[in-house]
Short mmCIF file of C-alpha atoms in Angstrom, two decimals:
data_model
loop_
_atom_site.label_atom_id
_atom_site.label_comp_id
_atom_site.label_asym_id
_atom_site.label_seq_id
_atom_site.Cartn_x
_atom_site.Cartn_y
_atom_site.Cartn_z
CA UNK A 11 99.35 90.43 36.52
CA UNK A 12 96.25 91.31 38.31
CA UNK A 13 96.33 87.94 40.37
CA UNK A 14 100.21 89.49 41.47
CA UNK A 15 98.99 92.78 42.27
CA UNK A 16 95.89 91.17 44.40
CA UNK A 17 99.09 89.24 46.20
CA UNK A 18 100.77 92.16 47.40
CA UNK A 19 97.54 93.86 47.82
CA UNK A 20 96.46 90.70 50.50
CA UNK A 21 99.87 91.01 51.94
CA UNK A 22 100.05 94.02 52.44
CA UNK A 23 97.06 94.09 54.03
CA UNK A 24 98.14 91.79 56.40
CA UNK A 25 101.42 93.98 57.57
CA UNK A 26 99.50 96.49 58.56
CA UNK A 27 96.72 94.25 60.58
CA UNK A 28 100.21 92.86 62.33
CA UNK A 29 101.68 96.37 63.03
CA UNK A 30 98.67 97.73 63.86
CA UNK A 31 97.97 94.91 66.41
CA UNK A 32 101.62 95.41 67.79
CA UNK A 33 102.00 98.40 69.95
CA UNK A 34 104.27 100.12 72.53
CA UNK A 35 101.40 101.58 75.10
CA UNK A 36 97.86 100.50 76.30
CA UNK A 37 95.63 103.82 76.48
CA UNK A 38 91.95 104.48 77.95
CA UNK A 39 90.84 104.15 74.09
CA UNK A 40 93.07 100.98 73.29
CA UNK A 41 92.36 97.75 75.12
CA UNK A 42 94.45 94.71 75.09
CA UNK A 43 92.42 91.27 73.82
CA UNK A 44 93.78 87.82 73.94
CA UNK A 45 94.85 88.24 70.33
CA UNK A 46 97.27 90.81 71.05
CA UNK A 47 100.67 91.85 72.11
CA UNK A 48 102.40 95.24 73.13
CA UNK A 49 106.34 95.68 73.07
CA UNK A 50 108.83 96.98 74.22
CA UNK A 51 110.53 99.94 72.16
CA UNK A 52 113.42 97.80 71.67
CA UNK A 53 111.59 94.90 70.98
CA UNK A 54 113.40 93.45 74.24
CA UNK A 55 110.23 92.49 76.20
CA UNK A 56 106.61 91.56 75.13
CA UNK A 57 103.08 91.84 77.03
CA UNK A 58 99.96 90.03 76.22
CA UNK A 59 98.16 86.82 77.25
CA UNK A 60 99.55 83.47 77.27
CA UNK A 61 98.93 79.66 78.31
CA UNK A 62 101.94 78.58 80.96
CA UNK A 63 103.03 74.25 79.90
CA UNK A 64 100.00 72.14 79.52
CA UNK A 65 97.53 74.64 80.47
CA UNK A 66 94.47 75.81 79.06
CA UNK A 67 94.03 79.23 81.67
CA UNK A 68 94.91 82.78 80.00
CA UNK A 69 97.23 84.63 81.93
CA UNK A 70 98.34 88.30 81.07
CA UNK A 71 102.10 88.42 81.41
CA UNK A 72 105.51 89.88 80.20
CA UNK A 73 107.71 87.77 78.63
CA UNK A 74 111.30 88.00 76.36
CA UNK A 75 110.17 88.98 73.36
CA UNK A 76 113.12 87.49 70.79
CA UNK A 77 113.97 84.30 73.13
CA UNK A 78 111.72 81.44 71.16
CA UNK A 79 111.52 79.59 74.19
CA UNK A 80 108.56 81.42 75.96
CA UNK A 81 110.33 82.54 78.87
CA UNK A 82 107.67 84.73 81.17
CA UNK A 83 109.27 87.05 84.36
CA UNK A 84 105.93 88.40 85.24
CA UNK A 85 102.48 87.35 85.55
CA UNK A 86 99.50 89.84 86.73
CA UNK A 87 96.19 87.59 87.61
CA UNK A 88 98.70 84.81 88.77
CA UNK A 89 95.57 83.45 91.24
CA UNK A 90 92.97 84.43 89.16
CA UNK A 91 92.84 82.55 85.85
CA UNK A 92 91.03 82.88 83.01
CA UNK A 93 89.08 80.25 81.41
CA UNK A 94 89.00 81.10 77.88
CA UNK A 95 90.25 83.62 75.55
CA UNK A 96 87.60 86.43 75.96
CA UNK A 97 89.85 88.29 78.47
CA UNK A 98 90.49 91.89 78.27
CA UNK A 99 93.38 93.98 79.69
CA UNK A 100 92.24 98.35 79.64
CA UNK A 101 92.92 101.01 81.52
CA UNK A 102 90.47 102.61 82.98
CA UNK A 103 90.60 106.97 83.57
CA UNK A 104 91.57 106.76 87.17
CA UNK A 105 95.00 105.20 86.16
CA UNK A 106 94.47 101.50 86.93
CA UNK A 107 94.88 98.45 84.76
CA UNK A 108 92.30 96.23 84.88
CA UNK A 109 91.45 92.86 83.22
CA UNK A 110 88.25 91.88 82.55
CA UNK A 111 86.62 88.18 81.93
CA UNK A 112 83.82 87.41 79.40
CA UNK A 113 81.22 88.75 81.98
CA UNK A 114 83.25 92.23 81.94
CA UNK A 115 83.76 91.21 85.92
CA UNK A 116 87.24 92.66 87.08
CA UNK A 117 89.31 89.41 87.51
CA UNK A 118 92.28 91.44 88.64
CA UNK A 119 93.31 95.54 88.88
CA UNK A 120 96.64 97.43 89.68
CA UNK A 121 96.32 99.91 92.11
CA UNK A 122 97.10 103.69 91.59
CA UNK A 123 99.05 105.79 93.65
CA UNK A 124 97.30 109.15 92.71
CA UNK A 125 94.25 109.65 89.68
CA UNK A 126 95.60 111.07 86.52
CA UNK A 127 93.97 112.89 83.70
CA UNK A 128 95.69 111.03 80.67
CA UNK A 129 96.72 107.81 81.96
CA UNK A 130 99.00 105.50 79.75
CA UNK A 131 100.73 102.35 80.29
CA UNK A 132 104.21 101.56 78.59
CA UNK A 133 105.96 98.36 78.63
CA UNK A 134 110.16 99.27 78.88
CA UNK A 135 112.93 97.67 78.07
CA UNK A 136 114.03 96.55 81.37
CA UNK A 137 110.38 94.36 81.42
CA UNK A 138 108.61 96.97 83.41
CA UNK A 139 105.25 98.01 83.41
CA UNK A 140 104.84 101.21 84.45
CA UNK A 141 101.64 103.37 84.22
CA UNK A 142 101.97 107.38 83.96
CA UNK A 143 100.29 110.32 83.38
CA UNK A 144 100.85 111.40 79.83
CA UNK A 145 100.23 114.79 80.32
CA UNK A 146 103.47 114.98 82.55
CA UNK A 147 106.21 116.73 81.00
CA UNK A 148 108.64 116.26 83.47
CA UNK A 149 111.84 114.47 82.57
CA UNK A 150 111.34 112.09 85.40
CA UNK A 151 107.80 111.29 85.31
CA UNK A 152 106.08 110.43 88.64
CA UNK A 153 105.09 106.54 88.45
CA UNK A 154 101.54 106.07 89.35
CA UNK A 155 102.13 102.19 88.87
CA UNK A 156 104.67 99.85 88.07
CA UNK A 157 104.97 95.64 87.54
CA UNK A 158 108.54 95.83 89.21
CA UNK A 159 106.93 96.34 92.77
CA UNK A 160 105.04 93.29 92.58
CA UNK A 161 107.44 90.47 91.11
CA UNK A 162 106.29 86.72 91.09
CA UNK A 163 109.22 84.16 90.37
CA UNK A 164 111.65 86.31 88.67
CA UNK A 165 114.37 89.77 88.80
CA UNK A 166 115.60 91.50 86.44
CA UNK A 167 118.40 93.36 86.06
CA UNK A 168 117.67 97.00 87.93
CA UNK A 169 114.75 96.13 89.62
CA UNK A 170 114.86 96.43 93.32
CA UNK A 171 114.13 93.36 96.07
CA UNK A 172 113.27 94.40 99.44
CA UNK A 173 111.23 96.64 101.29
CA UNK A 174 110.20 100.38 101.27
CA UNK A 175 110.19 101.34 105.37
CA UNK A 176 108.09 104.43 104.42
CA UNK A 177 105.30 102.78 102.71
CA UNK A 178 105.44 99.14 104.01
CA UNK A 179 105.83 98.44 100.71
CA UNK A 180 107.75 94.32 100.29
CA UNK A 181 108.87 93.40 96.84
CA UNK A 182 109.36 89.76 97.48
CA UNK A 183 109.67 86.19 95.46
CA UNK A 184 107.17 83.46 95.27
CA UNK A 185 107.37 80.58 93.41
CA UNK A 186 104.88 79.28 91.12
CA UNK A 187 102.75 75.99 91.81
CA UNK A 188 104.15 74.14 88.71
CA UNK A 189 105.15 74.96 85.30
CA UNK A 190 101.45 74.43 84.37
CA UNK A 191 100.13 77.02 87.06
CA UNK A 192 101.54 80.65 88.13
CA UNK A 193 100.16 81.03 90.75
CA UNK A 194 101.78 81.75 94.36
CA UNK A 195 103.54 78.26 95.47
CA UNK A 196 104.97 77.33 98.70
CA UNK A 197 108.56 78.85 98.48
CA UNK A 198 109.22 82.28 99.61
CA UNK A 199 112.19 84.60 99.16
CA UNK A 200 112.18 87.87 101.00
CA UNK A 201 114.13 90.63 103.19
CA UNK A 202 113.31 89.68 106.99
CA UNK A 203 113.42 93.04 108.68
CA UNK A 204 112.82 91.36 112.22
CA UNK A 205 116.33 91.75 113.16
CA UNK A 206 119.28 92.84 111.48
CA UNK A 207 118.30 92.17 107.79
CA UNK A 208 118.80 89.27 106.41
CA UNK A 209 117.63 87.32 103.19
CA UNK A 210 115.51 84.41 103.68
CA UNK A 211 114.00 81.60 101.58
CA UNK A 212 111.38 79.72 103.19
CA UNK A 213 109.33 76.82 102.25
CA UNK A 214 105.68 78.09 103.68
CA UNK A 215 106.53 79.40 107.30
CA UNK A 216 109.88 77.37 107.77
CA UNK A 217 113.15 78.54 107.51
CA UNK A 218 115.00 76.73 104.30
CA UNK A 219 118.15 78.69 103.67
CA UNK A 220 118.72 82.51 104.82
CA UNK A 221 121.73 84.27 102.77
CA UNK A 222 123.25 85.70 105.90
CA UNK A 223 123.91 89.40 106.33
CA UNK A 224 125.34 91.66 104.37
CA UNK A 225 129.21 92.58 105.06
CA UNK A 226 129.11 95.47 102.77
CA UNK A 227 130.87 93.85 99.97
CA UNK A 228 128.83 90.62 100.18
CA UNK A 229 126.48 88.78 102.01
CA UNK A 230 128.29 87.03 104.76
CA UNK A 231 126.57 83.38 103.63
CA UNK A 232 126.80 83.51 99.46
CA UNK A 233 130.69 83.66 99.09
CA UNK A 234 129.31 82.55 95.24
CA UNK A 235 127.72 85.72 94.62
CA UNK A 236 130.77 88.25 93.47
CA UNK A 237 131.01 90.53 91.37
CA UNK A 238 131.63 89.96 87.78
CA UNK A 239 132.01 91.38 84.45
CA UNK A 240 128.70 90.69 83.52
CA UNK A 241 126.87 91.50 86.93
CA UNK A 242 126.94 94.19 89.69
CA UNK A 243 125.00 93.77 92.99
CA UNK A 244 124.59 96.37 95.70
CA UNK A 245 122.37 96.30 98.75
CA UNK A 246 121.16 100.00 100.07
CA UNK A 247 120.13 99.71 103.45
CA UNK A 248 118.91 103.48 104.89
CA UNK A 249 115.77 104.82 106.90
CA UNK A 250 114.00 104.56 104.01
CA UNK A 251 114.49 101.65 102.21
CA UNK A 252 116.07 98.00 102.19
CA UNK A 253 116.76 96.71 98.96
CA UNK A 254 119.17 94.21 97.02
CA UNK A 255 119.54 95.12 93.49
CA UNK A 256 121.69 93.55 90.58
CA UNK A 257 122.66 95.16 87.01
CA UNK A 258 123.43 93.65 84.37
CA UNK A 259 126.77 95.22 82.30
CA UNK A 260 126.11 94.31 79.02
CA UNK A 261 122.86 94.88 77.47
CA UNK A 262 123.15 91.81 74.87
CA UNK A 263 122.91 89.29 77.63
CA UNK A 264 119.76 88.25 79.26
CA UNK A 265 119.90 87.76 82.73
CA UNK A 266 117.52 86.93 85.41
CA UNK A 267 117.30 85.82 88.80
CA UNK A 268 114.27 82.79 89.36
CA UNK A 269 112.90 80.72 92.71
CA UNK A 270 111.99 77.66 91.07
CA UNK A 271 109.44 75.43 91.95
CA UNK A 272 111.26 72.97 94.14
CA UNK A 273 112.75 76.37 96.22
CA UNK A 274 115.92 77.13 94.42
CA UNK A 275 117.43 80.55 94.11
CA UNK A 276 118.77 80.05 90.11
CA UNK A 277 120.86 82.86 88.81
CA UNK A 278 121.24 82.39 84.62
CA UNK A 279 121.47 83.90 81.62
CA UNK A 280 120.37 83.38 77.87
CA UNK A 281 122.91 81.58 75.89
CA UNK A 282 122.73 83.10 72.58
CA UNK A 283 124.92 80.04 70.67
CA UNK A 284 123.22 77.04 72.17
CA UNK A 285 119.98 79.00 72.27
CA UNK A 286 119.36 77.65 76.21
CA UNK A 287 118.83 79.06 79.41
CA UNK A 288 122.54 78.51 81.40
CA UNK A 289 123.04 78.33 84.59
CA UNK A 290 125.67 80.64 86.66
CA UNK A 291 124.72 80.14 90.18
CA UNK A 292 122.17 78.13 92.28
CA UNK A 293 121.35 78.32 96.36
CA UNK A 294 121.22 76.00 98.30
CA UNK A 295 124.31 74.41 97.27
CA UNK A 296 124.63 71.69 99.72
CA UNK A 297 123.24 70.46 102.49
CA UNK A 298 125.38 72.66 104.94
CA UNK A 299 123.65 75.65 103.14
CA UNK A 300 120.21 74.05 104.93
CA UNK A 301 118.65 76.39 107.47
CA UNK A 302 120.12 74.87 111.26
CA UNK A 303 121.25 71.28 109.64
CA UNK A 304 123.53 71.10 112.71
CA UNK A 305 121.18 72.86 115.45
CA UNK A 306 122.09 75.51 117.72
CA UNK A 307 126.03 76.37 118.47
CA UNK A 308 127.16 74.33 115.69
CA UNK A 309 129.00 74.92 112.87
CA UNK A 310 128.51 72.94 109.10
CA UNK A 311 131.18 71.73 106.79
CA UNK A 312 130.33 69.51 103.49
CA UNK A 313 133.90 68.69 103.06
CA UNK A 314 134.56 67.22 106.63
CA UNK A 315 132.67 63.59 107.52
CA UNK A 316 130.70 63.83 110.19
CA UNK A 317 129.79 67.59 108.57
CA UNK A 318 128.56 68.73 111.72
CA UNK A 319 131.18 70.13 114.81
CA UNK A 320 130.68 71.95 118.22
CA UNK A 321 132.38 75.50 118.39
CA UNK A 322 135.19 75.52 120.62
CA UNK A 323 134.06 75.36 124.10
CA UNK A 324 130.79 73.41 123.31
CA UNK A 325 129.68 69.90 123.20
CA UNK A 326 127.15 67.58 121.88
CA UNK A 327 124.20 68.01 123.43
CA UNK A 328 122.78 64.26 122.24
CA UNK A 329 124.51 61.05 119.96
CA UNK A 330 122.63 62.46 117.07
CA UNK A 331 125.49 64.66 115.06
CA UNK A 332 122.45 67.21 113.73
CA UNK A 333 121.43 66.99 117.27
CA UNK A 334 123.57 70.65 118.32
CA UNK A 335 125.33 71.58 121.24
CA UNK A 336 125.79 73.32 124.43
CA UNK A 337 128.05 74.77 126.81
CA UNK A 338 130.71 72.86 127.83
CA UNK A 339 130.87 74.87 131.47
CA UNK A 340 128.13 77.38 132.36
CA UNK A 341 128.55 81.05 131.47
CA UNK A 342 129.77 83.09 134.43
CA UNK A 343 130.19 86.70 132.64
CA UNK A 344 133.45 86.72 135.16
CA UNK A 345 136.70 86.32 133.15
CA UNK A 346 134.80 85.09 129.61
CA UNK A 347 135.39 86.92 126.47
CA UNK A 348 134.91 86.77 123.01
CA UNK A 349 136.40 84.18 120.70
CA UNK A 350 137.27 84.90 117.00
CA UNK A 351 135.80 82.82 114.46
CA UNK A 352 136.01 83.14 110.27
CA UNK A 353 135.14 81.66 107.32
CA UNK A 354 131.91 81.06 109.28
CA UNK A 355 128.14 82.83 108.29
CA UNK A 356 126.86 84.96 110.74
CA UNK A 357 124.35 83.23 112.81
CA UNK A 358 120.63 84.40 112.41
CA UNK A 359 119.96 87.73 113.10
CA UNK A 360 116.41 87.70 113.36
CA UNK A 361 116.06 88.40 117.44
CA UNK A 362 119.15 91.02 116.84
CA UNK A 363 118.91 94.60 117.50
CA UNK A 364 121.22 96.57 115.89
CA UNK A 365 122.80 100.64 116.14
CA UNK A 366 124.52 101.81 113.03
CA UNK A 367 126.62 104.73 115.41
CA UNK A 368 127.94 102.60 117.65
CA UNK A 369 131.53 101.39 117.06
CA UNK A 370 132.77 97.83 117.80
CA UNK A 371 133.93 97.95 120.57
CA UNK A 372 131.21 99.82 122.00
CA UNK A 373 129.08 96.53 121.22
CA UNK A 374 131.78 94.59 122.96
CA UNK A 375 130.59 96.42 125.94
CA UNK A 376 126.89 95.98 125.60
CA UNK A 377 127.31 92.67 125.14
CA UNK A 378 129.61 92.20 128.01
CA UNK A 379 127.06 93.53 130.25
#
């Protein structure tokens, strides 16, 4: 009997260790260590240190917390490993998270927007970590910090991709290096602001497939990407901000948007019966969807063989089909118009200017002059 009672004793013991180790919030008095985890009130998402594949580096990242493959959509010291398991993760009285190696060196920091007197950091259930001041009693509490304005590889549902104009702020994609290593790769996914917007993936500075713009029900070059009863996507574009967003409808599906490592855009969601990651969407397609695969006044079709044709009233400009094209006859502004194409993507915008009150014929004008 006493050998029973020392059982439940022991184990008892050891529910509290585990709930006291799990928590919802990292403080100024409660540190993070490589043992531990916080999470998510609804036990949706999970923060804590982890070792990505084959790797032996700590990383401090979020992760689904209930998926049992380890599926991470954020990583903080991405480019700045650590080599064993001494790391900790505080927050310090200012209102930035830092993480500190076994030398209590700073191996990487958030950055505040303003101090705060009782800083405290809170892991949601839409996988963001946000830092606030918990003496704020405001129903919408000013953010002094937050993991959605700095994504790696991954979006979730509700968090925004683009740019803030005000504060220069640009909330972009990188791959990682490998499923081994996090850290910042060669593929890049972003809102181009140099023109009209546009989304653009590029593979270091080169162009490798750009979205086209957006039509405002779509963007012009993703006829893929509708609407759907499990996802809604909208695209604000004002004088304050630029931003593509998606939302998920129902709260029991998992869905996230990745760049992989080989520079795919990879829409999928959690399959709850074959317990798998499933696939819904995936950019490129082909090879027409390649940035300028047929060169300049050209137009790209993967059913037709050669894929690559002149527009009407331009020719080849060498034998080589990917070659482009030119004018047939020299432009002479006297007596040429406009012709109507569709189906096609807009071409790239990115030495565009652009006037939102100006109506279309108006730019028929301009550009007629």
């Amino acid at each position: 009997m006493e050998g029973f009672t020392l059982l439940l004793f022991c184990l008892a013991l050891l529910n509290s260790i585990a709930a006291a180790t799990v928590r919802e919030t990292i403080s100024t008095l409660q540190s993070i260590n490589d043992d531990q985890i916080i999470v998510s009130p609804g036990k949706t998402y999970a923060l804590g240190f982890f070792s990505p594949g084959n790797s032996k580096n700590r990383y401090v990242g979020i992760w689904y917390n209930e998926i049992p493959t380890q599926t991470v959509v954020w990583v903080a010291n991405r480019d700045n490993p650590l080599a064993d398991s001494s790391g900790v993760l505080k927050l310090n009285e200012t209102g930035a998270l830092v993480l500190l190696n076994h030398n209590k060196s700073v191996v990487w920091s958030s950055n505040a927007s303003k101090p705060a007197r009782y800083p405290v950091a809170k892991l949601l259930d839409s996988g963001n970590l946000v830092v606030q001041d918990g003496n704020d009693t405001s129903e919408t509490k000013d953010l002094l910090w937050q993991s959605f304005d700095y994504p790696g590889d991954t979006i979730l549902p509700g968090q925004k991709f683009g740019r803030n104009l005000v504060t220069g702020l640009n909330r972009f994609m990188s791959s990682w290096n490998s499923t081994d290593d996090p850290s910042q790769g060669e593929y890049s996914y972003q809102i181009d602001i140099s023109g009209y917007p546009q989304l653009v993936l590029r593979e270091g500075a080169f162009k490798r497939y750009r979205f086209g713009s957006w039509n405002g029900i779509q963007f012009s070059g993703a006829p893929q990407l509708k609407q759907n009863n499990f996802t809604r996507f909208s695209f604000v574009s004002d004088e304050e901000e630029l931003y593509f967003r998606f939302e998920q409808t129902n709260k029991f599906v998992f869905h996230r948007m990745q760049l992989s490592t080989d520079g795919y855009i990879l829409g999928d969601y959690w399959n709850t019966e074959e317990k798998v990651w499933s696939l819904h969407g995936k950019i490129p397609v082909d090879d027409c969807d390649y940035y300028d695969k047929c060169g300049a006044y050209a137009s790209c079709n993967i059913n037709n063989v050669p894929p690559c044709n002149c527009l009407d009233g331009f020719v080849s400009k060498t034998d080589d089909i990917y070659g482009g094209c030119v004018r047939r006859t020299s432009l002479s502004c006297h007596g040429d118009g406009f012709l109507k194409l569709s189906g096609l993507k807009l071409p790239d915008t990115e030495r565009s200017w652009f006037n939102r009150s100006i109506s279309l014929e108006d730019c028929r004008t301009l550009c007629m002059n």
